[in-house]
PDB file of C-alpha atoms in Angstrom:
ATOM      1  CA  UNK Q   1      53.514-117.239 184.722  1.00 64.00           C
ATOM      2  CA  UNK Q   2      56.302-118.455 186.956  1.00 75.00           C
ATOM      3  CA  UNK Q   3      59.179-120.212 185.318  1.00 90.00           C
ATOM      4  CA  UNK Q   4      61.160-123.030 186.848  1.00 94.00           C
ATOM      5  CA  UNK Q   5      61.940-122.375 190.487  1.00 95.00           C
ATOM      6  CA  UNK Q   6      64.520-124.071 192.677  1.00 96.00           C
ATOM      7  CA  UNK Q   7      65.261-124.014 196.369  1.00 97.00           C
ATOM      8  CA  UNK Q   8      67.405-123.320 198.191  1.00 97.00           C
ATOM      9  CA  UNK Q   9      69.626-120.928 196.281  1.00 95.00           C
ATOM     10  CA  UNK Q  10      72.771-121.842 198.151  1.00 96.00           C
ATOM     11  CA  UNK Q  11      73.630-124.663 200.504  1.00 96.00           C
ATOM     12  CA  UNK Q  12      76.707-125.622 202.486  1.00 98.00           C
ATOM     13  CA  UNK Q  13      77.065-129.199 203.739  1.00 98.00           C
ATOM     14  CA  UNK Q  14      79.762-131.342 205.298  1.00 98.00           C
ATOM     15  CA  UNK Q  15      81.199-134.511 203.784  1.00 98.00           C
ATOM     16  CA  UNK Q  16      79.079-137.543 204.595  1.00 98.00           C
ATOM     17  CA  UNK Q  17      75.877-135.577 205.070  1.00 98.00           C
ATOM     18  CA  UNK Q  18      72.738-135.841 202.985  1.00 98.00           C
ATOM     19  CA  UNK Q  19      71.062-133.053 201.023  1.00 98.00           C
ATOM     20  CA  UNK Q  20      67.689-132.500 199.357  1.00 98.00           C
ATOM     21  CA  UNK Q  21      67.176-129.977 196.573  1.00 98.00           C
ATOM     22  CA  UNK Q  22      63.756-128.960 195.292  1.00 98.00           C
ATOM     23  CA  UNK Q  23      62.356-127.915 191.934  1.00 98.00           C
ATOM     24  CA  UNK Q  24      59.002-126.665 190.717  1.00 97.00           C
ATOM     25  CA  UNK Q  25      58.509-126.906 186.974  1.00 96.00           C
ATOM     26  CA  UNK Q  26      57.142-124.258 184.679  1.00 94.00           C
ATOM     27  CA  UNK Q  27      53.360-124.147 184.585  1.00 93.00           C
ATOM     28  CA  UNK Q  28      52.016-126.751 182.174  1.00 91.00           C
ATOM     29  CA  UNK Q  29      55.160-128.880 182.230  1.00 92.00           C
ATOM     30  CA  UNK Q  30      55.157-132.443 183.501  1.00 93.00           C
ATOM     31  CA  UNK Q  31      58.748-133.589 183.001  1.00 92.00           C
ATOM     32  CA  UNK Q  32      61.664-132.638 185.225  1.00 94.00           C
ATOM     33  CA  UNK Q  33      65.335-133.251 184.497  1.00 94.00           C
ATOM     34  CA  UNK Q  34      68.259-132.655 186.830  1.00 96.00           C
ATOM     35  CA  UNK Q  35      71.773-131.626 185.809  1.00 96.00           C
ATOM     36  CA  UNK Q  36      75.033-131.160 187.694  1.00 97.00           C
ATOM     37  CA  UNK Q  37      77.312-128.335 186.573  1.00 95.00           C
ATOM     38  CA  UNK Q  38      80.771-128.369 188.078  1.00 94.00           C
ATOM     39  CA  UNK Q  39      82.688-125.115 188.045  1.00 90.00           C
ATOM     40  CA  UNK Q  40      83.918-124.250 184.574  1.00 87.00           C
ATOM     41  CA  UNK Q  41      82.186-127.196 182.917  1.00 91.00           C
ATOM     42  CA  UNK Q  42      79.025-127.910 180.992  1.00 93.00           C
ATOM     43  CA  UNK Q  43      75.994-129.399 182.743  1.00 95.00           C
ATOM     44  CA  UNK Q  44      75.886-133.189 183.060  1.00 95.00           C
ATOM     45  CA  UNK Q  45      72.574-135.041 182.962  1.00 94.00           C
ATOM     46  CA  UNK Q  46      71.717-136.803 186.218  1.00 96.00           C
ATOM     47  CA  UNK Q  47      68.205-138.174 185.640  1.00 94.00           C
ATOM     48  CA  UNK Q  48      64.720-137.341 184.428  1.00 93.00           C
ATOM     49  CA  UNK Q  49      61.310-137.820 186.014  1.00 94.00           C
ATOM     50  CA  UNK Q  50      58.045-138.256 184.177  1.00 91.00           C
ATOM     51  CA  UNK Q  51      54.731-139.491 185.622  1.00 90.00           C
ATOM     52  CA  UNK Q  52      56.410-139.798 189.020  1.00 93.00           C
ATOM     53  CA  UNK Q  53      58.962-142.296 187.756  1.00 93.00           C
ATOM     54  CA  UNK Q  54      62.610-142.085 186.804  1.00 93.00           C
ATOM     55  CA  UNK Q  55      62.537-142.415 183.030  1.00 89.00           C
ATOM     56  CA  UNK Q  56      66.220-142.177 182.192  1.00 88.00           C
ATOM     57  CA  UNK Q  57      69.445-141.747 184.063  1.00 92.00           C
ATOM     58  CA  UNK Q  58      72.910-140.473 183.371  1.00 91.00           C
ATOM     59  CA  UNK Q  59      76.191-141.813 184.649  1.00 92.00           C
ATOM     60  CA  UNK Q  60      75.760-140.965 188.326  1.00 96.00           C
ATOM     61  CA  UNK Q  61      76.040-143.302 191.323  1.00 96.00           C
ATOM     62  CA  UNK Q  62      73.091-144.512 193.357  1.00 96.00           C
ATOM     63  CA  UNK Q  63      73.895-141.880 195.982  1.00 97.00           C
ATOM     64  CA  UNK Q  64      71.931-139.606 193.692  1.00 98.00           C
ATOM     65  CA  UNK Q  65      68.216-140.277 193.865  1.00 97.00           C
ATOM     66  CA  UNK Q  66      65.087-138.353 193.167  1.00 97.00           C
ATOM     67  CA  UNK Q  67      61.369-138.148 193.398  1.00 97.00           C
ATOM     68  CA  UNK Q  68      58.543-136.529 191.512  1.00 97.00           C
ATOM     69  CA  UNK Q  69      55.288-135.582 193.187  1.00 97.00           C
ATOM     70  CA  UNK Q  70      51.763-135.617 191.738  1.00 97.00           C
ATOM     71  CA  UNK Q  71      51.976-131.850 191.183  1.00 95.00           C
ATOM     72  CA  UNK Q  72      55.075-132.513 188.999  1.00 96.00           C
ATOM     73  CA  UNK Q  73      57.510-130.875 191.397  1.00 97.00           C
ATOM     74  CA  UNK Q  74      60.654-132.835 192.073  1.00 98.00           C
ATOM     75  CA  UNK Q  75      63.384-133.446 194.619  1.00 98.00           C
ATOM     76  CA  UNK Q  76      66.997-134.432 194.148  1.00 98.00           C
ATOM     77  CA  UNK Q  77      68.613-136.265 197.055  1.00 98.00           C
ATOM     78  CA  UNK Q  78      72.318-136.867 197.438  1.00 98.00           C
ATOM     79  CA  UNK Q  79      73.570-139.158 200.203  1.00 97.00           C
ATOM     80  CA  UNK Q  80      77.045-139.503 201.678  1.00 98.00           C
ATOM     81  CA  UNK Q  81      78.214-136.229 200.191  1.00 98.00           C
ATOM     82  CA  UNK Q  82      81.715-136.013 198.741  1.00 98.00           C
ATOM     83  CA  UNK Q  83      83.799-132.909 198.114  1.00 97.00           C
ATOM     84  CA  UNK Q  84      83.369-133.609 194.402  1.00 97.00           C
ATOM     85  CA  UNK Q  85      79.625-133.158 194.696  1.00 98.00           C
ATOM     86  CA  UNK Q  86      80.183-129.417 195.040  1.00 98.00           C
ATOM     87  CA  UNK Q  87      78.482-127.932 191.986  1.00 97.00           C
ATOM     88  CA  UNK Q  88      75.551-125.964 190.642  1.00 95.00           C
ATOM     89  CA  UNK Q  89      72.520-128.246 190.384  1.00 97.00           C
ATOM     90  CA  UNK Q  90      70.127-127.273 187.651  1.00 96.00           C
ATOM     91  CA  UNK Q  91      66.554-128.361 187.194  1.00 96.00           C
ATOM     92  CA  UNK Q  92      64.886-128.224 183.793  1.00 93.00           C
ATOM     93  CA  UNK Q  93      61.271-128.785 182.864  1.00 93.00           C
ATOM     94  CA  UNK Q  94      59.474-129.675 179.661  1.00 89.00           C
ATOM     95  CA  UNK Q  95      56.201-131.187 178.500  1.00 87.00           C
ATOM     96  CA  UNK Q  96      56.170-134.910 177.856  1.00 78.00           C
ATOM     97  CA  UNK Q  97      59.905-134.975 177.396  1.00 67.00           C
ATOM     98  CA  UNK Q  98      59.322-134.554 173.711  1.00 64.00           C
ATOM     99  CA  UNK Q  99      59.261-130.803 173.344  1.00 61.00           C
ATOM    100  CA  UNK Q 100      62.732-130.168 171.868  1.00 64.00           C
ATOM    101  CA  UNK Q 101      63.018-127.434 174.430  1.00 75.00           C
ATOM    102  CA  UNK Q 102      63.634-127.326 178.134  1.00 84.00           C
ATOM    103  CA  UNK Q 103      63.371-124.429 180.536  1.00 89.00           C
ATOM    104  CA  UNK Q 104      66.056-124.221 183.175  1.00 91.00           C
ATOM    105  CA  UNK Q 105      65.829-122.927 186.706  1.00 93.00           C
ATOM    106  CA  UNK Q 106      68.462-120.657 188.288  1.00 92.00           C
ATOM    107  CA  UNK Q 107      70.073-123.584 190.073  1.00 94.00           C
ATOM    108  CA  UNK Q 108      71.130-124.463 193.592  1.00 96.00           C
ATOM    109  CA  UNK Q 109      74.771-123.921 194.477  1.00 96.00           C
ATOM    110  CA  UNK Q 110      75.924-126.773 196.717  1.00 98.00           C
ATOM    111  CA  UNK Q 111      79.220-126.498 198.538  1.00 98.00           C
ATOM    112  CA  UNK Q 112      80.556-129.558 200.372  1.00 98.00           C
ATOM    113  CA  UNK Q 113      83.281-128.894 202.937  1.00 97.00           C
TER     114      UNK Q 113
ATOM    115  CA  UNK H   1      77.821-142.107 172.816  1.00 82.00           C
ATOM    116  CA  UNK H   2      76.636-138.710 171.727  1.00 87.00           C
ATOM    117  CA  UNK H   3      78.950-135.784 172.448  1.00 92.00           C
ATOM    118  CA  UNK H   4      79.551-132.115 171.727  1.00 95.00           C
ATOM    119  CA  UNK H   5      82.863-130.359 171.181  1.00 96.00           C
ATOM    120  CA  UNK H   6      83.259-126.609 171.105  1.00 95.00           C
ATOM    121  CA  UNK H   7      86.145-124.196 170.836  1.00 88.00           C
ATOM    122  CA  UNK H   8      87.960-123.466 174.041  1.00 84.00           C
ATOM    123  CA  UNK H   9      87.859-120.077 175.605  1.00 84.00           C
ATOM    124  CA  UNK H  10      88.067-117.650 176.981  1.00 94.00           C
ATOM    125  CA  UNK H  11      87.321-115.477 173.987  1.00 96.00           C
ATOM    126  CA  UNK H  12      87.861-111.730 174.341  1.00 97.00           C
ATOM    127  CA  UNK H  13      86.503-109.347 171.734  1.00 97.00           C
ATOM    128  CA  UNK H  14      86.099-105.630 171.360  1.00 97.00           C
ATOM    129  CA  UNK H  15      82.606-104.229 171.109  1.00 97.00           C
ATOM    130  CA  UNK H  16      81.160-104.442 167.569  1.00 96.00           C
ATOM    131  CA  UNK H  17      83.548-107.229 166.577  1.00 97.00           C
ATOM    132  CA  UNK H  18      82.369-110.339 164.722  1.00 97.00           C
ATOM    133  CA  UNK H  19      81.874-113.464 166.799  1.00 97.00           C
ATOM    134  CA  UNK H  20      82.240-117.098 165.817  1.00 97.00           C
ATOM    135  CA  UNK H  21      82.166-119.964 168.299  1.00 97.00           C
ATOM    136  CA  UNK H  22      82.771-123.322 166.669  1.00 97.00           C
ATOM    137  CA  UNK H  23      80.764-126.383 167.645  1.00 98.00           C
ATOM    138  CA  UNK H  24      80.828-129.934 166.302  1.00 97.00           C
ATOM    139  CA  UNK H  25      78.865-132.932 167.434  1.00 96.00           C
ATOM    140  CA  UNK H  26      78.822-136.706 167.351  1.00 94.00           C
ATOM    141  CA  UNK H  27      75.479-138.485 167.397  1.00 90.00           C
ATOM    142  CA  UNK H  28      74.174-141.894 166.430  1.00 84.00           C
ATOM    143  CA  UNK H  29      70.727-140.561 165.582  1.00 82.00           C
ATOM    144  CA  UNK H  30      69.378-137.315 164.151  1.00 87.00           C
ATOM    145  CA  UNK H  31      69.625-134.813 167.000  1.00 91.00           C
ATOM    146  CA  UNK H  32      68.250-131.363 167.545  1.00 91.00           C
ATOM    147  CA  UNK H  33      70.932-128.768 168.176  1.00 94.00           C
ATOM    148  CA  UNK H  34      70.939-125.873 170.609  1.00 94.00           C
ATOM    149  CA  UNK H  35      72.926-122.947 171.858  1.00 96.00           C
ATOM    150  CA  UNK H  36      72.384-122.020 175.495  1.00 95.00           C
ATOM    151  CA  UNK H  37      73.769-118.930 177.233  1.00 96.00           C
ATOM    152  CA  UNK H  38      74.627-118.520 180.895  1.00 93.00           C
ATOM    153  CA  UNK H  39      75.089-114.996 182.186  1.00 92.00           C
ATOM    154  CA  UNK H  40      77.170-114.509 185.327  1.00 86.00           C
ATOM    155  CA  UNK H  41      75.383-115.843 188.388  1.00 79.00           C
ATOM    156  CA  UNK H  42      72.375-117.052 186.435  1.00 82.00           C
ATOM    157  CA  UNK H  43      70.956-120.298 185.096  1.00 83.00           C
ATOM    158  CA  UNK H  44      70.859-121.435 181.492  1.00 90.00           C
ATOM    159  CA  UNK H  45      68.766-119.740 178.844  1.00 91.00           C
ATOM    160  CA  UNK H  46      67.994-121.197 175.455  1.00 91.00           C
ATOM    161  CA  UNK H  47      69.481-118.855 172.859  1.00 95.00           C
ATOM    162  CA  UNK H  48      68.507-120.641 169.643  1.00 95.00           C
ATOM    163  CA  UNK H  49      67.801-124.077 168.224  1.00 93.00           C
ATOM    164  CA  UNK H  50      67.603-126.048 164.978  1.00 94.00           C
ATOM    165  CA  UNK H  51      65.828-129.360 164.592  1.00 90.00           C
ATOM    166  CA  UNK H  52      66.824-130.524 161.108  1.00 91.00           C
ATOM    167  CA  UNK H  53      69.610-130.187 158.583  1.00 93.00           C
ATOM    168  CA  UNK H  54      70.086-126.757 156.983  1.00 95.00           C
ATOM    169  CA  UNK H  55      67.787-125.131 159.550  1.00 96.00           C
ATOM    170  CA  UNK H  56      69.053-121.777 160.762  1.00 97.00           C
ATOM    171  CA  UNK H  57      68.299-120.822 164.331  1.00 96.00           C
ATOM    172  CA  UNK H  58      68.427-117.132 165.200  1.00 97.00           C
ATOM    173  CA  UNK H  59      67.771-114.894 168.191  1.00 96.00           C
ATOM    174  CA  UNK H  60      69.032-111.545 169.498  1.00 95.00           C
ATOM    175  CA  UNK H  61      71.343-111.144 166.502  1.00 97.00           C
ATOM    176  CA  UNK H  62      72.916-114.581 166.996  1.00 98.00           C
ATOM    177  CA  UNK H  63      72.526-117.307 164.417  1.00 98.00           C
ATOM    178  CA  UNK H  64      73.677-120.849 163.761  1.00 98.00           C
ATOM    179  CA  UNK H  65      73.043-123.260 160.889  1.00 98.00           C
ATOM    180  CA  UNK H  66      72.625-127.032 161.302  1.00 97.00           C
ATOM    181  CA  UNK H  67      75.208-128.588 158.974  1.00 97.00           C
ATOM    182  CA  UNK H  68      74.695-132.345 158.869  1.00 94.00           C
ATOM    183  CA  UNK H  69      77.456-132.934 156.330  1.00 94.00           C
ATOM    184  CA  UNK H  70      80.077-131.398 158.626  1.00 96.00           C
ATOM    185  CA  UNK H  71      78.258-132.235 161.899  1.00 96.00           C
ATOM    186  CA  UNK H  72      78.610-128.600 162.936  1.00 97.00           C
ATOM    187  CA  UNK H  73      76.499-125.851 164.481  1.00 98.00           C
ATOM    188  CA  UNK H  74      78.727-122.768 164.715  1.00 98.00           C
ATOM    189  CA  UNK H  75      77.409-119.718 166.546  1.00 98.00           C
ATOM    190  CA  UNK H  76      77.855-116.292 164.899  1.00 98.00           C
ATOM    191  CA  UNK H  77      77.000-112.693 165.612  1.00 98.00           C
ATOM    192  CA  UNK H  78      77.898-109.798 163.414  1.00 96.00           C
ATOM    193  CA  UNK H  79      78.478-107.164 166.090  1.00 96.00           C
ATOM    194  CA  UNK H  80      78.872-108.130 169.743  1.00 97.00           C
ATOM    195  CA  UNK H  81      77.984-105.903 172.676  1.00 97.00           C
ATOM    196  CA  UNK H  82      79.316-105.759 176.212  1.00 96.00           C
ATOM    197  CA  UNK H  83      76.012-107.275 177.349  1.00 95.00           C
ATOM    198  CA  UNK H  84      76.813-110.433 175.340  1.00 97.00           C
ATOM    199  CA  UNK H  85      79.546-111.331 177.836  1.00 96.00           C
ATOM    200  CA  UNK H  86      78.559-114.765 179.098  1.00 96.00           C
ATOM    201  CA  UNK H  87      79.322-118.468 178.753  1.00 96.00           C
ATOM    202  CA  UNK H  88      77.889-120.119 175.652  1.00 97.00           C
ATOM    203  CA  UNK H  89      77.083-123.832 175.525  1.00 97.00           C
ATOM    204  CA  UNK H  90      76.494-125.855 172.401  1.00 97.00           C
ATOM    205  CA  UNK H  91      74.192-128.807 173.048  1.00 94.00           C
ATOM    206  CA  UNK H  92      72.226-131.592 171.428  1.00 93.00           C
ATOM    207  CA  UNK H  93      69.166-133.668 172.213  1.00 89.00           C
ATOM    208  CA  UNK H  94      68.152-136.804 170.384  1.00 83.00           C
ATOM    209  CA  UNK H  95      64.480-137.583 170.948  1.00 74.00           C
ATOM    210  CA  UNK H  96      64.832-140.911 169.122  1.00 74.00           C
ATOM    211  CA  UNK H  97      67.173-142.249 171.780  1.00 72.00           C
ATOM    212  CA  UNK H  98      66.356-140.187 174.875  1.00 70.00           C
ATOM    213  CA  UNK H  99      63.526-137.970 176.000  1.00 66.00           C
ATOM    214  CA  UNK H 100      64.704-134.354 176.248  1.00 71.00           C
ATOM    215  CA  UNK H 101      68.044-135.388 177.698  1.00 83.00           C
ATOM    216  CA  UNK H 102      70.430-132.633 176.695  1.00 88.00           C
ATOM    217  CA  UNK H 103      74.127-133.244 176.162  1.00 92.00           C
ATOM    218  CA  UNK H 104      76.202-130.124 176.599  1.00 94.00           C
ATOM    219  CA  UNK H 105      79.604-129.076 175.394  1.00 95.00           C
ATOM    220  CA  UNK H 106      82.114-127.689 177.888  1.00 95.00           C
ATOM    221  CA  UNK H 107      81.161-124.077 177.240  1.00 96.00           C
ATOM    222  CA  UNK H 108      83.001-121.079 175.788  1.00 97.00           C
ATOM    223  CA  UNK H 109      83.436-117.981 177.889  1.00 96.00           C
ATOM    224  CA  UNK H 110      83.047-114.710 176.004  1.00 97.00           C
ATOM    225  CA  UNK H 111      84.178-111.342 177.308  1.00 97.00           C
ATOM    226  CA  UNK H 112      83.345-108.232 175.295  1.00 97.00           C
ATOM    227  CA  UNK H 113      85.312-105.112 176.172  1.00 97.00           C
ATOM    228  CA  UNK H 114      84.212-101.547 175.336  1.00 95.00           C
TER     229      UNK H 114
END
């Protein structure tokens, strides 16, 4: 049983560019949450998708957007990249968003130069 | 809003020493509490959890007790090993106010030396 998978593992982009990160949830899970972890800090909640809709959102600008597909996989898009967007982006999955427990993927390391 | 505070690191201990990492929280509701661990170069793993007051979560020799009266969830281990070297995050999730949204503390880096 595969856990949460994310792609790519690493990514280098230039300021102003756009990036798309991908996540496949653990088998049986239908809810995907995205977190940003800056170096040396705890993860910060970006948003959560359930039934292909954004259900809740953290304190992130509209440059951060997402999508969930019918197979429950999800994408995180960031437009107009800033140097401060450099971070580890973590995807977490759960069932129904009411499971008390999330499973995290290994993350995508984004570097903006 | 809800928040988590934990002791600053880095913490350096000798093998077989006793570990305590302090964690306190602020929440408007009745949250579930977690400890997550992040080994170097890896993602987050759930270490243990507690969903109601006085619950004790335990795993791999680590334990933490949900203390509602002191709003605390301190992590302890009686004898640490070199393999316990990692960053530990205290976290909470309040299902009454948000679905599975986890609020993390800043993390405490632990280094265990032989």
